[in-house]
Amino acid sequence: MPSSPPPEYPSRTPMTSPARARSPRGDFAARLLAWYDRHHRHLPWRIPPRAMAAGERPDPYQIWLSEIMLQQTTVAAVKPYFETFVRRWPTVEALAAAESDEIMKAWAGLGYYSRARNLKRCAETVAAADGGRFPETMAALRELPGIGDYTSAAIAAIAFDEPAAVVDGNVERVVTRLEAIERPVREAKQDIRGIVQTLVPPSRPGDFAQAMMDLGATICTPRRPACAICPVSDDCKARLNGDPERFPLKPPRAERPQRLGAAFVAERADGAILLRKRPTKGLLGGMSEVPTSGWSARIDGDDRVDAAPFDARWRPAGSVQHVFTHFALTLSVYHARHDGSAPPDWWWAPRADIHSEALPTVMKKVIEAAIPGAIRKPTRNGASR
DNA sequence: GAACCGTGGCT
DNA sequence: TAGCCAAGGTT
């Protein structure tokens, strides 16, 4: 435990003086930030506290990009995508000028594809605005597509030092445990935001936000939290009560219905595969796919070969299972050699380019089932792995 | 306000 | 293994 807070965070008089509290709430931010200074995660988009103290500031473009990618997505999954995007589109102007198709291709596999469509729209808006600079306040950021309560607060705090209350899933968990909040998080959201707002320090609000999230990700974890090494455990009512893992309270999730369908992989003599584009809105909106039947909500869905988009020697090639957020899908896969012409707006994707098409993971599974090895990424020497 | 919207890792 | 969970937003 740090014996003295940094000079920029003088201890304040505790708001209350509970007899047992060893750590008055006025110290909360100081103790959390002292922990963050020593134990922060090293992330590609983050400026570490030492560099922040030297006056360095993060690139608002990179903070925005990382925050969009991190929505409901793990840090590990985001890292390689973030590196690719920043290398390929180093500025918001570059991203705004990119073809939508190229952005969808680069986003393929990361999920929640409306994020990629909104990313492009947001980049265009920002690039067209005065100087191509991001708005610097939470309120103004909140107006941009794909940016809601959490993301606007996070960008404002991290990139622009606004003392905004940043509340994500990590912070909800930390706060519901600190206060032993017995109501479902859905209902307690506003209270949580209010509590966080009282804790945000006037300086280093961005580090504070990131510290809360790092704490949630590494110490105050959903299961088996490491209370013994938590820098704010003295403040934690859930720990005092003995069962922090019980928080946050969440209602049981609804059952996932099962859907059924068929997918058709047409392969040309040269190995090219027939693809088409899905509608812009809805599930996998704007992404590419092989032709499929509808995905019936009924267990006796249209998974038979007579659902094929055209006549060919379709041969069964197994089935693919995939779990989406709100339903599970089983696709019967069919494969055919086919050299006929493609319907308008469909295209033959050369085998060498398949890995870079805007194919969602479920479609990569389908193609792999029909043609094992088809998705492999070429290596630098031109061979296939 | 509730439903919709992906994917991969972990237990 | 089957469910839970992850730096949520839009409709």
CSV table of N, CA and C in Angstrom, one decimal, chain A residues 270-359:
chain,number,residue,atom,x,y,z
A,270,ASP,N,-10.4,-23.6,-61.9
A,270,ASP,CA,-9.2,-23.0,-61.4
A,270,ASP,C,-9.1,-22.8,-59.9
A,271,GLY,N,-10.2,-23.3,-59.2
A,271,GLY,CA,-10.1,-23.3,-57.7
A,271,GLY,C,-10.9,-22.1,-57.2
A,272,ALA,N,-11.3,-21.1,-58.0
A,272,ALA,CA,-12.0,-20.0,-57.5
A,272,ALA,C,-13.4,-20.4,-56.9
A,273,ILE,N,-13.8,-19.6,-55.9
A,273,ILE,CA,-15.1,-19.9,-55.2
A,273,ILE,C,-16.1,-18.8,-55.4
A,274,LEU,N,-17.3,-19.3,-55.6
A,274,LEU,CA,-18.4,-18.3,-55.9
A,274,LEU,C,-18.9,-17.6,-54.6
A,275,LEU,N,-18.8,-16.3,-54.6
A,275,LEU,CA,-19.3,-15.6,-53.4
A,275,LEU,C,-20.3,-14.5,-53.8
A,276,ARG,N,-21.0,-14.1,-52.8
A,276,ARG,CA,-22.0,-13.0,-53.0
A,276,ARG,C,-22.0,-12.1,-51.7
A,277,LYS,N,-22.6,-11.0,-51.8
A,277,LYS,CA,-22.6,-10.0,-50.7
A,277,LYS,C,-23.9,-10.1,-49.9
A,278,ARG,N,-23.9,-10.1,-48.6
A,278,ARG,CA,-25.1,-10.0,-47.8
A,278,ARG,C,-25.6,-8.6,-47.7
A,279,PRO,N,-26.9,-8.5,-47.4
A,279,PRO,CA,-27.5,-7.2,-47.3
A,279,PRO,C,-26.7,-6.3,-46.3
A,280,THR,N,-26.8,-5.0,-46.4
A,280,THR,CA,-26.0,-4.1,-45.6
A,280,THR,C,-26.4,-4.2,-44.1
A,281,LYS,N,-27.7,-4.4,-43.9
A,281,LYS,CA,-28.2,-4.4,-42.5
A,281,LYS,C,-28.3,-5.8,-42.0
A,282,GLY,N,-28.5,-5.9,-40.7
A,282,GLY,CA,-28.8,-7.2,-40.0
A,282,GLY,C,-27.5,-8.0,-39.8
A,283,LEU,N,-27.8,-9.3,-39.6
A,283,LEU,CA,-26.7,-10.3,-39.2
A,283,LEU,C,-25.7,-10.3,-40.3
A,284,LEU,N,-24.4,-10.2,-39.9
A,284,LEU,CA,-23.3,-10.2,-40.8
A,284,LEU,C,-23.4,-9.2,-42.0
A,285,GLY,N,-24.1,-8.1,-41.7
A,285,GLY,CA,-24.4,-7.1,-42.7
A,285,GLY,C,-23.2,-6.6,-43.4
A,286,GLY,N,-23.3,-6.6,-44.8
A,286,GLY,CA,-22.3,-6.1,-45.6
A,286,GLY,C,-21.1,-7.0,-45.8
A,287,MET,N,-21.2,-8.2,-45.2
A,287,MET,CA,-20.1,-9.2,-45.4
A,287,MET,C,-20.4,-10.1,-46.5
A,288,SER,N,-19.4,-10.9,-46.9
A,288,SER,CA,-19.5,-11.8,-48.0
A,288,SER,C,-19.9,-13.2,-47.5
A,289,GLU,N,-20.4,-14.0,-48.4
A,289,GLU,CA,-20.8,-15.3,-48.1
A,289,GLU,C,-20.9,-16.2,-49.3
A,290,VAL,N,-20.8,-17.5,-49.1
A,290,VAL,CA,-21.2,-18.4,-50.2
A,290,VAL,C,-22.7,-18.5,-50.2
A,291,PRO,N,-23.3,-18.9,-51.3
A,291,PRO,CA,-24.8,-18.9,-51.3
A,291,PRO,C,-25.3,-19.9,-50.2
A,292,THR,N,-26.4,-19.4,-49.6
A,292,THR,CA,-27.0,-20.3,-48.5
A,292,THR,C,-28.5,-20.2,-48.7
A,293,SER,N,-29.2,-21.2,-48.1
A,293,SER,CA,-30.6,-21.2,-47.9
A,293,SER,C,-30.9,-20.2,-46.8
A,294,GLY,N,-32.2,-20.0,-46.6
A,294,GLY,CA,-32.5,-19.2,-45.4
A,294,GLY,C,-32.1,-20.0,-44.2
A,295,TRP,N,-32.0,-19.3,-43.0
A,295,TRP,CA,-31.6,-20.0,-41.8
A,295,TRP,C,-32.9,-20.1,-40.9
A,296,SER,N,-33.6,-21.2,-41.1
A,296,SER,CA,-34.9,-21.4,-40.5
A,296,SER,C,-34.8,-21.4,-38.9
A,297,ALA,N,-35.8,-20.8,-38.3
A,297,ALA,CA,-35.9,-20.9,-36.9
A,297,ALA,C,-36.3,-22.3,-36.4
A,298,ARG,N,-36.9,-23.0,-37.4
A,298,ARG,CA,-37.4,-24.4,-37.0
A,298,ARG,C,-36.2,-25.4,-37.1
A,299,ILE,N,-36.3,-26.4,-36.3
A,299,ILE,CA,-35.3,-27.4,-36.3
A,299,ILE,C,-35.4,-28.2,-37.6
A,300,ASP,N,-36.5,-28.2,-38.2
A,300,ASP,CA,-36.6,-28.9,-39.5
A,300,ASP,C,-36.5,-28.0,-40.7
A,301,GLY,N,-35.5,-27.1,-40.5
A,301,GLY,CA,-35.2,-26.0,-41.5
A,301,GLY,C,-34.8,-26.6,-42.8
A,302,ASP,N,-34.6,-25.6,-43.8
A,302,ASP,CA,-34.3,-26.0,-45.1
A,302,ASP,C,-32.8,-26.3,-45.3
A,303,ASP,N,-32.4,-27.5,-44.9
A,303,ASP,CA,-31.0,-27.8,-44.9
A,303,ASP,C,-30.7,-28.8,-46.0
A,304,ARG,N,-31.7,-29.0,-47.0
A,304,ARG,CA,-31.5,-30.0,-48.0
A,304,ARG,C,-30.9,-29.4,-49.3
A,305,VAL,N,-30.5,-30.3,-50.1
A,305,VAL,CA,-29.8,-29.9,-51.3
A,305,VAL,C,-30.7,-29.2,-52.3
A,306,ASP,N,-32.0,-29.4,-52.2
A,306,ASP,CA,-32.9,-28.8,-53.1
A,306,ASP,C,-33.1,-27.3,-52.8
A,307,ALA,N,-32.4,-26.8,-51.8
A,307,ALA,CA,-32.4,-25.4,-51.5
A,307,ALA,C,-31.2,-24.7,-52.3
A,308,ALA,N,-30.5,-25.4,-53.1
A,308,ALA,CA,-29.4,-24.9,-53.9
A,308,ALA,C,-29.8,-23.7,-54.8
A,309,PRO,N,-28.9,-22.7,-55.0
A,309,PRO,CA,-29.3,-21.6,-55.8
A,309,PRO,C,-29.3,-21.9,-57.3
A,310,PHE,N,-28.7,-22.9,-57.7
A,310,PHE,CA,-28.7,-23.3,-59.1
A,310,PHE,C,-28.4,-24.8,-59.2
A,311,ASP,N,-28.6,-25.3,-60.4
A,311,ASP,CA,-28.4,-26.7,-60.6
A,311,ASP,C,-26.9,-27.0,-60.8
A,312,ALA,N,-26.4,-28.0,-60.0
A,312,ALA,CA,-25.0,-28.5,-60.2
A,312,ALA,C,-25.0,-29.9,-59.5
A,313,ARG,N,-23.8,-30.5,-59.6
A,313,ARG,CA,-23.7,-31.8,-59.0
A,313,ARG,C,-23.3,-31.6,-57.5
A,314,TRP,N,-24.2,-31.2,-56.7
A,314,TRP,CA,-23.9,-30.9,-55.3
A,314,TRP,C,-23.7,-32.2,-54.5
A,315,ARG,N,-22.6,-32.2,-53.8
A,315,ARG,CA,-22.3,-33.4,-53.0
A,315,ARG,C,-22.2,-32.9,-51.5
A,316,PRO,N,-22.8,-33.7,-50.6
A,316,PRO,CA,-22.7,-33.4,-49.2
A,316,PRO,C,-21.2,-33.3,-48.7
A,317,ALA,N,-20.9,-32.3,-48.0
A,317,ALA,CA,-19.6,-32.1,-47.5
A,317,ALA,C,-19.6,-31.8,-46.0
A,318,GLY,N,-20.4,-32.5,-45.3
A,318,GLY,CA,-20.5,-32.4,-43.8
A,318,GLY,C,-21.3,-31.2,-43.4
A,319,SER,N,-21.1,-30.9,-42.1
A,319,SER,CA,-21.9,-29.8,-41.6
A,319,SER,C,-21.0,-28.9,-40.7
A,320,VAL,N,-21.5,-27.7,-40.5
A,320,VAL,CA,-20.8,-26.7,-39.7
A,320,VAL,C,-21.7,-26.2,-38.6
A,321,GLN,N,-21.1,-26.1,-37.4
A,321,GLN,CA,-21.9,-25.5,-36.3
A,321,GLN,C,-21.3,-24.2,-35.9
A,322,HIS,N,-22.2,-23.2,-35.6
A,322,HIS,CA,-21.7,-21.9,-35.3
A,322,HIS,C,-22.6,-21.3,-34.3
A,323,VAL,N,-22.1,-20.6,-33.3
A,323,VAL,CA,-22.9,-20.0,-32.2
A,323,VAL,C,-22.8,-18.5,-32.4
A,324,PHE,N,-24.0,-17.9,-32.6
A,324,PHE,CA,-24.1,-16.4,-32.6
A,324,PHE,C,-24.6,-16.0,-31.3
A,325,THR,N,-24.7,-14.7,-31.1
A,325,THR,CA,-25.1,-14.2,-29.8
A,325,THR,C,-26.5,-14.7,-29.4
A,326,HIS,N,-27.5,-14.7,-30.3
A,326,HIS,CA,-28.8,-15.0,-29.9
A,326,HIS,C,-29.4,-16.3,-30.6
A,327,PHE,N,-28.6,-17.0,-31.3
A,327,PHE,CA,-29.0,-18.3,-31.8
A,327,PHE,C,-27.8,-19.2,-32.2
A,328,ALA,N,-28.1,-20.5,-32.2
A,328,ALA,CA,-27.0,-21.4,-32.7
A,328,ALA,C,-27.4,-21.9,-34.1
A,329,LEU,N,-26.4,-22.1,-34.9
A,329,LEU,CA,-26.7,-22.4,-36.3
A,329,LEU,C,-26.0,-23.7,-36.7
A,330,THR,N,-26.7,-24.6,-37.4
A,330,THR,CA,-26.1,-25.7,-38.0
A,330,THR,C,-26.3,-25.6,-39.5
A,331,LEU,N,-25.2,-25.6,-40.3
A,331,LEU,CA,-25.4,-25.5,-41.7
A,331,LEU,C,-24.9,-26.8,-42.4
A,332,SER,N,-25.8,-27.4,-43.2
A,332,SER,CA,-25.3,-28.5,-44.0
A,332,SER,C,-24.6,-28.0,-45.2
A,333,VAL,N,-23.4,-28.5,-45.4
A,333,VAL,CA,-22.5,-27.9,-46.5
A,333,VAL,C,-22.6,-28.8,-47.7
A,334,TYR,N,-22.7,-28.2,-48.9
A,334,TYR,CA,-22.6,-28.9,-50.1
A,334,TYR,C,-21.6,-28.3,-51.0
A,335,HIS,N,-20.9,-29.1,-51.8
A,335,HIS,CA,-19.8,-28.7,-52.6
A,335,HIS,C,-20.1,-29.2,-54.1
A,336,ALA,N,-19.7,-28.4,-55.1
A,336,ALA,CA,-19.9,-28.8,-56.5
A,336,ALA,C,-18.8,-28.1,-57.3
A,337,ARG,N,-18.3,-28.9,-58.3
A,337,ARG,CA,-17.5,-28.3,-59.3
A,337,ARG,C,-18.5,-27.6,-60.3
A,338,HIS,N,-18.2,-26.4,-60.7
A,338,HIS,CA,-19.1,-25.6,-61.5
A,338,HIS,C,-18.4,-24.6,-62.3
A,339,ASP,N,-18.7,-24.6,-63.6
A,339,ASP,CA,-18.0,-23.7,-64.5
A,339,ASP,C,-19.0,-22.8,-65.2
A,340,GLY,N,-20.2,-22.8,-64.8
A,340,GLY,CA,-21.2,-21.9,-65.4
A,340,GLY,C,-21.0,-20.5,-65.1
A,341,SER,N,-21.8,-19.6,-65.6
A,341,SER,CA,-21.7,-18.2,-65.3
A,341,SER,C,-22.3,-17.9,-63.9
A,342,ALA,N,-21.9,-16.9,-63.3
A,342,ALA,CA,-22.4,-16.5,-62.0
A,342,ALA,C,-23.5,-15.5,-62.2
A,343,PRO,N,-24.5,-15.6,-61.3
A,343,PRO,CA,-25.6,-14.5,-61.3
A,343,PRO,C,-24.9,-13.1,-61.2
A,344,PRO,N,-25.6,-12.1,-61.7
A,344,PRO,CA,-25.1,-10.8,-61.6
A,344,PRO,C,-24.9,-10.4,-60.1
A,345,ASP,N,-23.8,-9.6,-59.8
A,345,ASP,CA,-23.5,-9.2,-58.5
A,345,ASP,C,-22.8,-10.3,-57.7
A,346,TRP,N,-22.8,-11.5,-58.2
A,346,TRP,CA,-21.9,-12.5,-57.5
A,346,TRP,C,-20.6,-12.5,-58.2
A,347,TRP,N,-19.6,-13.1,-57.5
A,347,TRP,CA,-18.3,-13.1,-58.2
A,347,TRP,C,-17.5,-14.4,-57.8
A,348,TRP,N,-16.5,-14.7,-58.7
A,348,TRP,CA,-15.6,-15.8,-58.4
A,348,TRP,C,-14.4,-15.2,-57.7
A,349,ALA,N,-14.2,-15.7,-56.5
A,349,ALA,CA,-13.0,-15.2,-55.7
A,349,ALA,C,-11.9,-16.2,-55.9
A,350,PRO,N,-10.8,-15.7,-56.5
A,350,PRO,CA,-9.6,-16.6,-56.8
A,350,PRO,C,-9.2,-17.2,-55.5
A,351,ARG,N,-8.7,-18.5,-55.6
A,351,ARG,CA,-8.3,-19.2,-54.4
A,351,ARG,C,-7.3,-18.4,-53.6
A,352,ALA,N,-6.4,-17.8,-54.3
A,352,ALA,CA,-5.3,-17.1,-53.5
A,352,ALA,C,-5.8,-15.9,-52.8
A,353,ASP,N,-7.0,-15.4,-53.1
A,353,ASP,CA,-7.5,-14.2,-52.4
A,353,ASP,C,-8.6,-14.5,-51.4
A,354,ILE,N,-8.9,-15.8,-51.2
A,354,ILE,CA,-10.0,-16.1,-50.3
A,354,ILE,C,-9.8,-15.6,-48.9
A,355,HIS,N,-8.5,-15.8,-48.5
A,355,HIS,CA,-8.3,-15.4,-47.1
A,355,HIS,C,-8.4,-13.9,-46.8
A,356,SER,N,-8.4,-13.1,-47.9
A,356,SER,CA,-8.5,-11.7,-47.7
A,356,SER,C,-9.9,-11.1,-48.0
A,357,GLU,N,-10.9,-12.0,-48.3
A,357,GLU,CA,-12.2,-11.6,-48.6
A,357,GLU,C,-12.9,-11.2,-47.3
A,358,ALA,N,-14.0,-10.5,-47.4
A,358,ALA,CA,-14.7,-10.1,-46.2
A,358,ALA,C,-15.6,-11.2,-45.7
A,359,LEU,N,-15.0,-12.4,-45.3
A,359,LEU,CA,-15.7,-13.5,-44.9
A,359,LEU,C,-15.8,-13.6,-43.4
